[in-house]
Amino acid sequence: AQSVTQPDIHITVSEGASLELRCNYSYGATPYLFWYVQSPGQGLQLLLKYFSGDTLVQGIKGFEAEFKRSQSSFNLRKPSVHWSDAAEYFCAVGVPSNDYKLSFGAGTTVTVRA
Amino acid sequence: DADVTQTPRNRITKTGKRIMLECSQTKGHDRMYWYRQDPGLGLRLIYYSFDVKDINKGEISDGYSVSRQAQAKFSLSLESAIPNQTALYFCATSDFNNGLQFFGPGTRLTVL
């Protein structure tokens, strides 16, 4: 079965600074990869997804993620953080052998300071 | 209007009570899921359904049951609630066989 690790539980970043959230997965082949964001009191919103092809994926709200097969990673980045980016971020993977059911990481909480 | 709705949004109940959480979707998706979210644990799958006649246990199904009343409706029941079922519960749907899921706003359940 697949598994997902988000090594950082909490990250604090200044508004306007860059942000990178780490995600590592365990699976023998290339899974389908997702980043979701959960704003306080809200449900999960899809930021971006990777199925195949170009390893640099653009998402909503100015986010991008890069799939690196050699490192089994799918890190999320944003060049300049806005106060509204304060939220919890989840990485998830789905694989065909598991009917594409998603396995989620534990999440990374992002705090944005003025 | 939201594509995936959950009712209630918040619920406080007592140990031993039966409670039902409901999920409805207008996306026309065949697949529906119930998750619970606990701090530091991410989302864990409770039950899922690939169509009206298909119900499957997830990784943490003990203490829960589900009903798929129609393509658009998927309910989660706690037959006898206990305090460690206090959590945030999410319903999700998907259509294509690629894992892309769409989530409801969540139900915050507190069991006293």
PDB file of C-alpha atoms in Angstrom:
ATOM      1  CA  ALA A   1       0.000   0.000   0.000  1.00  0.00           C
ATOM      2  CA  GLN A   2       1.061   3.558  -0.551  1.00  0.00           C
ATOM      3  CA  SER A   3       1.966   5.992   2.212  1.00  0.00           C
ATOM      4  CA  VAL A   4       2.623   9.721   2.448  1.00  0.00           C
ATOM      5  CA  THR A   5       4.901  11.707   4.733  1.00  0.00           C
ATOM      6  CA  GLN A   6       4.775  15.421   5.332  1.00  0.00           C
ATOM      7  CA  PRO A   7       7.856  16.051   7.470  1.00  0.00           C
ATOM      8  CA  ASP A   8       6.900  19.537   8.625  1.00  0.00           C
ATOM      9  CA  ILE A   9       4.021  19.788  11.074  1.00  0.00           C
ATOM     10  CA  HIS A  10       4.064  23.585  11.260  1.00  0.00           C
ATOM     11  CA  ILE A  11       5.764  26.286   9.195  1.00  0.00           C
ATOM     12  CA  THR A  12       5.776  30.010   9.894  1.00  0.00           C
ATOM     13  CA  VAL A  13       6.559  32.341   7.032  1.00  0.00           C
ATOM     14  CA  SER A  14       6.531  36.107   6.598  1.00  0.00           C
ATOM     15  CA  GLU A  15       4.110  37.660   4.171  1.00  0.00           C
ATOM     16  CA  GLY A  16       5.826  38.109   0.838  1.00  0.00           C
ATOM     17  CA  ALA A  17       8.388  35.400   1.501  1.00  0.00           C
ATOM     18  CA  SER A  18       8.587  32.139  -0.402  1.00  0.00           C
ATOM     19  CA  LEU A  19       7.068  28.922   0.855  1.00  0.00           C
ATOM     20  CA  GLU A  20       7.942  25.287   0.274  1.00  0.00           C
ATOM     21  CA  LEU A  21       6.049  22.376   1.766  1.00  0.00           C
ATOM     22  CA  ARG A  22       7.554  18.933   1.577  1.00  0.00           C
ATOM     23  CA  CYS A  23       5.803  15.714   0.626  1.00  0.00           C
ATOM     24  CA  ASN A  24       7.359  12.271   0.250  1.00  0.00           C
ATOM     25  CA  TYR A  25       5.534   9.139  -0.759  1.00  0.00           C
ATOM     26  CA  SER A  26       6.207   5.451  -0.673  1.00  0.00           C
ATOM     27  CA  TYR A  27       5.103   3.441  -3.680  1.00  0.00           C
ATOM     28  CA  GLY A  28       6.839   1.249  -6.223  1.00  0.00           C
ATOM     29  CA  ALA A  29       5.673   3.157  -9.285  1.00  0.00           C
ATOM     30  CA  THR A  30       4.483   6.668 -10.038  1.00  0.00           C
ATOM     31  CA  PRO A  31       1.270   7.390  -8.180  1.00  0.00           C
ATOM     32  CA  TYR A  32      -1.255  10.095  -8.824  1.00  0.00           C
ATOM     33  CA  LEU A  33      -0.380  13.020  -6.562  1.00  0.00           C
ATOM     34  CA  PHE A  34      -2.465  15.806  -5.082  1.00  0.00           C
ATOM     35  CA  TRP A  35      -2.186  18.839  -2.864  1.00  0.00           C
ATOM     36  CA  TYR A  36      -5.243  20.053  -0.979  1.00  0.00           C
ATOM     37  CA  VAL A  37      -5.649  23.131   1.211  1.00  0.00           C
ATOM     38  CA  GLN A  38      -7.947  23.480   4.192  1.00  0.00           C
ATOM     39  CA  SER A  39      -8.628  27.004   5.371  1.00  0.00           C
ATOM     40  CA  PRO A  40      -9.910  27.432   8.933  1.00  0.00           C
ATOM     41  CA  GLY A  41     -13.464  26.129   9.200  1.00  0.00           C
ATOM     42  CA  GLN A  42     -13.529  25.043   5.572  1.00  0.00           C
ATOM     43  CA  GLY A  43     -13.442  21.813   3.643  1.00  0.00           C
ATOM     44  CA  LEU A  44     -10.572  20.658   1.470  1.00  0.00           C
ATOM     45  CA  GLN A  45      -9.916  22.446  -1.782  1.00  0.00           C
ATOM     46  CA  LEU A  46      -7.779  20.973  -4.532  1.00  0.00           C
ATOM     47  CA  LEU A  47      -4.702  23.087  -5.254  1.00  0.00           C
ATOM     48  CA  LEU A  48      -3.156  20.933  -7.958  1.00  0.00           C
ATOM     49  CA  LYS A  49      -2.707  17.401  -9.196  1.00  0.00           C
ATOM     50  CA  TYR A  50      -0.153  15.320 -11.051  1.00  0.00           C
ATOM     51  CA  PHE A  51      -1.088  12.358 -13.187  1.00  0.00           C
ATOM     52  CA  SER A  52       1.700  12.187 -15.761  1.00  0.00           C
ATOM     53  CA  GLY A  53       3.734  14.331 -18.138  1.00  0.00           C
ATOM     54  CA  ASP A  54       5.428  17.597 -17.206  1.00  0.00           C
ATOM     55  CA  THR A  55       6.813  17.206 -13.709  1.00  0.00           C
ATOM     56  CA  LEU A  56       6.235  20.866 -12.819  1.00  0.00           C
ATOM     57  CA  VAL A  57       2.546  21.398 -12.176  1.00  0.00           C
ATOM     58  CA  GLN A  58       0.782  24.722 -11.858  1.00  0.00           C
ATOM     59  CA  GLY A  59      -2.189  25.083  -9.564  1.00  0.00           C
ATOM     60  CA  ILE A  60      -4.576  27.664  -8.256  1.00  0.00           C
ATOM     61  CA  LYS A  61      -3.711  30.629  -6.027  1.00  0.00           C
ATOM     62  CA  GLY A  62      -0.192  30.852  -7.468  1.00  0.00           C
ATOM     63  CA  PHE A  63       0.977  27.472  -6.193  1.00  0.00           C
ATOM     64  CA  GLU A  64       3.119  25.001  -8.088  1.00  0.00           C
ATOM     65  CA  ALA A  65       4.515  21.576  -7.293  1.00  0.00           C
ATOM     66  CA  GLU A  66       7.333  19.534  -8.723  1.00  0.00           C
ATOM     67  CA  PHE A  67       7.319  15.756  -8.992  1.00  0.00           C
ATOM     68  CA  LYS A  68      10.753  14.212  -8.530  1.00  0.00           C
ATOM     69  CA  ARG A  69      10.705  10.494  -9.168  1.00  0.00           C
ATOM     70  CA  SER A  70      14.252   9.957  -7.913  1.00  0.00           C
ATOM     71  CA  GLN A  71      13.350  11.454  -4.549  1.00  0.00           C
ATOM     72  CA  SER A  72       9.757  10.169  -4.364  1.00  0.00           C
ATOM     73  CA  SER A  73       8.741  13.724  -3.640  1.00  0.00           C
ATOM     74  CA  PHE A  74       6.046  16.165  -4.664  1.00  0.00           C
ATOM     75  CA  ASN A  75       6.898  19.444  -2.959  1.00  0.00           C
ATOM     76  CA  LEU A  76       4.574  22.430  -3.048  1.00  0.00           C
ATOM     77  CA  ARG A  77       5.908  25.947  -3.587  1.00  0.00           C
ATOM     78  CA  LYS A  78       4.737  29.513  -3.729  1.00  0.00           C
ATOM     79  CA  PRO A  79       7.094  32.394  -4.556  1.00  0.00           C
ATOM     80  CA  SER A  80       5.369  35.063  -2.456  1.00  0.00           C
ATOM     81  CA  VAL A  81       2.984  34.186   0.352  1.00  0.00           C
ATOM     82  CA  HIS A  82      -0.126  36.212   1.150  1.00  0.00           C
ATOM     83  CA  TRP A  83      -1.805  36.362   4.558  1.00  0.00           C
ATOM     84  CA  SER A  84      -4.728  34.413   3.084  1.00  0.00           C
ATOM     85  CA  ASP A  85      -2.431  31.425   2.506  1.00  0.00           C
ATOM     86  CA  ALA A  86      -2.527  30.656   6.222  1.00  0.00           C
ATOM     87  CA  ALA A  87      -4.114  27.214   6.263  1.00  0.00           C
ATOM     88  CA  GLU A  88      -3.430  23.524   6.594  1.00  0.00           C
ATOM     89  CA  TYR A  89      -2.026  21.758   3.553  1.00  0.00           C
ATOM     90  CA  PHE A  90      -2.390  18.087   2.776  1.00  0.00           C
ATOM     91  CA  CYS A  91      -0.500  15.957   0.291  1.00  0.00           C
ATOM     92  CA  ALA A  92      -2.293  12.844  -0.982  1.00  0.00           C
ATOM     93  CA  VAL A  93      -1.504   9.928  -3.277  1.00  0.00           C
ATOM     94  CA  GLY A  94      -3.669   7.465  -5.171  1.00  0.00           C
ATOM     95  CA  VAL A  95      -2.564   4.301  -6.936  1.00  0.00           C
ATOM     96  CA  PRO A  96      -4.325   1.959  -9.388  1.00  0.00           C
ATOM     97  CA  SER A  97      -3.733  -1.161  -7.292  1.00  0.00           C
ATOM     98  CA  ASN A  98      -5.761   0.433  -4.505  1.00  0.00           C
ATOM     99  CA  ASP A  99      -8.617   1.652  -6.735  1.00  0.00           C
ATOM    100  CA  TYR A 100      -7.109   5.129  -6.550  1.00  0.00           C
ATOM    101  CA  LYS A 101      -8.292   5.573  -2.974  1.00  0.00           C
ATOM    102  CA  LEU A 102      -6.357   8.436  -1.488  1.00  0.00           C
ATOM    103  CA  SER A 103      -3.814   8.202   1.295  1.00  0.00           C
ATOM    104  CA  PHE A 104      -3.205  11.518   3.018  1.00  0.00           C
ATOM    105  CA  GLY A 105      -0.233  12.933   4.828  1.00  0.00           C
ATOM    106  CA  ALA A 106      -0.678  14.280   8.344  1.00  0.00           C
ATOM    107  CA  GLY A 107      -0.769  17.847   7.053  1.00  0.00           C
ATOM    108  CA  THR A 108       1.369  20.969   7.412  1.00  0.00           C
ATOM    109  CA  THR A 109      -0.043  24.041   9.118  1.00  0.00           C
ATOM    110  CA  VAL A 110       1.176  27.312   7.634  1.00  0.00           C
ATOM    111  CA  THR A 111       1.159  30.478   9.691  1.00  0.00           C
ATOM    112  CA  VAL A 112       1.764  33.785   7.906  1.00  0.00           C
ATOM    113  CA  ARG A 113       3.165  36.665   9.937  1.00  0.00           C
ATOM    114  CA  ALA A 114       2.856  40.264   8.876  1.00  0.00           C
TER     115      ALA A 114
ATOM    116  CA  ASP B   1     -24.836  26.105  -4.600  1.00  0.00           C
ATOM    117  CA  ALA B   2     -22.253  23.748  -3.176  1.00  0.00           C
ATOM    118  CA  ASP B   3     -21.634  20.533  -5.106  1.00  0.00           C
ATOM    119  CA  VAL B   4     -21.121  18.419  -1.974  1.00  0.00           C
ATOM    120  CA  THR B   5     -23.138  19.250   1.114  1.00  0.00           C
ATOM    121  CA  GLN B   6     -23.046  17.798   4.589  1.00  0.00           C
ATOM    122  CA  THR B   7     -25.585  18.008   7.392  1.00  0.00           C
ATOM    123  CA  PRO B   8     -25.339  18.862  10.162  1.00  0.00           C
ATOM    124  CA  ARG B   9     -22.284  21.102  10.138  1.00  0.00           C
ATOM    125  CA  ASN B  10     -21.844  20.866  13.873  1.00  0.00           C
ATOM    126  CA  ARG B  11     -23.201  18.351  16.355  1.00  0.00           C
ATOM    127  CA  ILE B  12     -22.735  17.752  20.039  1.00  0.00           C
ATOM    128  CA  THR B  13     -24.016  14.476  21.382  1.00  0.00           C
ATOM    129  CA  LYS B  14     -23.621  12.222  24.397  1.00  0.00           C
ATOM    130  CA  THR B  15     -21.936   8.880  24.790  1.00  0.00           C
ATOM    131  CA  GLY B  16     -24.183   6.030  23.713  1.00  0.00           C
ATOM    132  CA  LYS B  17     -26.390   8.056  21.415  1.00  0.00           C
ATOM    133  CA  ARG B  18     -27.016   7.100  17.811  1.00  0.00           C
ATOM    134  CA  ILE B  19     -26.156   9.767  15.307  1.00  0.00           C
ATOM    135  CA  MET B  20     -26.329  10.069  11.543  1.00  0.00           C
ATOM    136  CA  LEU B  21     -24.301  12.352   9.337  1.00  0.00           C
ATOM    137  CA  GLU B  22     -25.619  12.974   5.862  1.00  0.00           C
ATOM    138  CA  CYS B  23     -23.926  13.789   2.596  1.00  0.00           C
ATOM    139  CA  SER B  24     -25.497  14.854  -0.671  1.00  0.00           C
ATOM    140  CA  GLN B  25     -23.878  15.673  -3.983  1.00  0.00           C
ATOM    141  CA  THR B  26     -25.003  17.246  -7.223  1.00  0.00           C
ATOM    142  CA  LYS B  27     -21.874  16.375  -9.199  1.00  0.00           C
ATOM    143  CA  GLY B  28     -23.355  13.169 -10.585  1.00  0.00           C
ATOM    144  CA  HIS B  29     -20.414  11.139  -9.312  1.00  0.00           C
ATOM    145  CA  ASP B  30     -20.663   7.428  -8.671  1.00  0.00           C
ATOM    146  CA  ARG B  31     -17.995   7.223  -5.979  1.00  0.00           C
ATOM    147  CA  MET B  32     -18.492   8.581  -2.470  1.00  0.00           C
ATOM    148  CA  TYR B  33     -16.301   8.469   0.622  1.00  0.00           C
ATOM    149  CA  TRP B  34     -16.405   9.206   4.335  1.00  0.00           C
ATOM    150  CA  TYR B  35     -13.274  10.368   6.163  1.00  0.00           C
ATOM    151  CA  ARG B  36     -12.478  11.532   9.646  1.00  0.00           C
ATOM    152  CA  GLN B  37      -9.831  14.118  10.406  1.00  0.00           C
ATOM    153  CA  ASP B  38      -7.943  14.190  13.671  1.00  0.00           C
ATOM    154  CA  PRO B  39      -5.141  16.638  14.508  1.00  0.00           C
ATOM    155  CA  GLY B  40      -1.777  15.267  13.460  1.00  0.00           C
ATOM    156  CA  LEU B  41      -3.285  12.278  11.651  1.00  0.00           C
ATOM    157  CA  GLY B  42      -4.555  13.769   8.430  1.00  0.00           C
ATOM    158  CA  LEU B  43      -7.647  12.214   6.875  1.00  0.00           C
ATOM    159  CA  ARG B  44      -8.428   8.558   7.345  1.00  0.00           C
ATOM    160  CA  LEU B  45     -10.928   6.630   5.249  1.00  0.00           C
ATOM    161  CA  ILE B  46     -13.922   5.182   7.107  1.00  0.00           C
ATOM    162  CA  TYR B  47     -16.104   3.781   4.306  1.00  0.00           C
ATOM    163  CA  TYR B  48     -16.444   4.183   0.577  1.00  0.00           C
ATOM    164  CA  SER B  49     -18.944   3.321  -2.100  1.00  0.00           C
ATOM    165  CA  PHE B  50     -18.304   2.982  -5.829  1.00  0.00           C
ATOM    166  CA  ASP B  51     -21.994   2.792  -6.693  1.00  0.00           C
ATOM    167  CA  VAL B  52     -25.354   2.365  -5.004  1.00  0.00           C
ATOM    168  CA  LYS B  53     -24.943  -1.390  -4.528  1.00  0.00           C
ATOM    169  CA  ASP B  54     -21.299  -1.240  -3.477  1.00  0.00           C
ATOM    170  CA  ILE B  55     -20.173  -0.517   0.093  1.00  0.00           C
ATOM    171  CA  ASN B  56     -16.621  -1.069   1.322  1.00  0.00           C
ATOM    172  CA  LYS B  57     -14.834  -0.654   4.620  1.00  0.00           C
ATOM    173  CA  GLY B  58     -11.938   1.725   4.870  1.00  0.00           C
ATOM    174  CA  GLU B  59      -9.063   1.655   7.299  1.00  0.00           C
ATOM    175  CA  ILE B  60     -11.065   2.699  10.389  1.00  0.00           C
ATOM    176  CA  SER B  61     -14.611   1.363   9.969  1.00  0.00           C
ATOM    177  CA  ASP B  62     -15.119  -0.081  13.473  1.00  0.00           C
ATOM    178  CA  GLY B  63     -17.948   1.714  15.276  1.00  0.00           C
ATOM    179  CA  TYR B  64     -19.376   3.144  12.051  1.00  0.00           C
ATOM    180  CA  SER B  65     -21.892   2.069   9.425  1.00  0.00           C
ATOM    181  CA  VAL B  66     -23.035   3.631   6.172  1.00  0.00           C
ATOM    182  CA  SER B  67     -25.977   3.679   3.831  1.00  0.00           C
ATOM    183  CA  ARG B  68     -25.987   4.626   0.154  1.00  0.00           C
ATOM    184  CA  GLN B  69     -29.583   5.621  -0.370  1.00  0.00           C
ATOM    185  CA  ALA B  70     -29.094   6.877  -3.917  1.00  0.00           C
ATOM    186  CA  GLN B  71     -26.293   7.890  -6.226  1.00  0.00           C
ATOM    187  CA  ALA B  72     -26.379  11.333  -4.677  1.00  0.00           C
ATOM    188  CA  LYS B  73     -26.695  10.397  -0.995  1.00  0.00           C
ATOM    189  CA  PHE B  74     -24.313   8.653   1.383  1.00  0.00           C
ATOM    190  CA  SER B  75     -24.947   8.614   5.137  1.00  0.00           C
ATOM    191  CA  LEU B  76     -22.600   7.757   7.975  1.00  0.00           C
ATOM    192  CA  SER B  77     -23.982   6.416  11.266  1.00  0.00           C
ATOM    193  CA  LEU B  78     -22.497   6.018  14.670  1.00  0.00           C
ATOM    194  CA  GLU B  79     -24.680   3.423  16.370  1.00  0.00           C
ATOM    195  CA  SER B  80     -23.429   4.160  19.869  1.00  0.00           C
ATOM    196  CA  ALA B  81     -21.199   7.207  19.955  1.00  0.00           C
ATOM    197  CA  ILE B  82     -18.097   7.268  22.146  1.00  0.00           C
ATOM    198  CA  PRO B  83     -15.833  10.217  23.024  1.00  0.00           C
ATOM    199  CA  ASN B  84     -12.941   9.091  20.819  1.00  0.00           C
ATOM    200  CA  GLN B  85     -15.222   9.531  17.820  1.00  0.00           C
ATOM    201  CA  THR B  86     -15.017  13.262  18.398  1.00  0.00           C
ATOM    202  CA  ALA B  87     -13.544  14.522  15.133  1.00  0.00           C
ATOM    203  CA  LEU B  88     -14.132  16.433  11.926  1.00  0.00           C
ATOM    204  CA  TYR B  89     -15.903  14.268   9.348  1.00  0.00           C
ATOM    205  CA  PHE B  90     -15.677  14.817   5.616  1.00  0.00           C
ATOM    206  CA  CYS B  91     -17.641  13.412   2.739  1.00  0.00           C
ATOM    207  CA  ALA B  92     -16.060  13.323  -0.704  1.00  0.00           C
ATOM    208  CA  THR B  93     -17.021  12.267  -4.211  1.00  0.00           C
ATOM    209  CA  SER B  94     -15.129  11.269  -7.331  1.00  0.00           C
ATOM    210  CA  ASP B  95     -16.064  10.350 -10.841  1.00  0.00           C
ATOM    211  CA  PHE B  96     -13.108   9.271 -12.904  1.00  0.00           C
ATOM    212  CA  ASN B  97     -10.894   6.444 -11.845  1.00  0.00           C
ATOM    213  CA  ASN B  98      -7.985   8.700 -11.002  1.00  0.00           C
ATOM    214  CA  GLY B  99      -8.403   9.606  -7.359  1.00  0.00           C
ATOM    215  CA  LEU B 100      -9.515  13.184  -7.951  1.00  0.00           C
ATOM    216  CA  GLN B 101     -11.927  13.813  -5.095  1.00  0.00           C
ATOM    217  CA  PHE B 102     -14.178  16.722  -4.218  1.00  0.00           C
ATOM    218  CA  PHE B 103     -14.904  17.397  -0.567  1.00  0.00           C
ATOM    219  CA  GLY B 104     -17.837  18.672   1.413  1.00  0.00           C
ATOM    220  CA  PRO B 105     -17.443  21.370   4.081  1.00  0.00           C
ATOM    221  CA  GLY B 106     -17.199  18.887   6.944  1.00  0.00           C
ATOM    222  CA  THR B 107     -19.185  18.061  10.071  1.00  0.00           C
ATOM    223  CA  ARG B 108     -17.651  18.769  13.446  1.00  0.00           C
ATOM    224  CA  LEU B 109     -18.846  16.092  15.859  1.00  0.00           C
ATOM    225  CA  THR B 110     -18.303  16.249  19.597  1.00  0.00           C
ATOM    226  CA  VAL B 111     -19.177  13.252  21.761  1.00  0.00           C
ATOM    227  CA  LEU B 112     -19.387  14.069  25.457  1.00  0.00           C
TER     228      LEU B 112
END
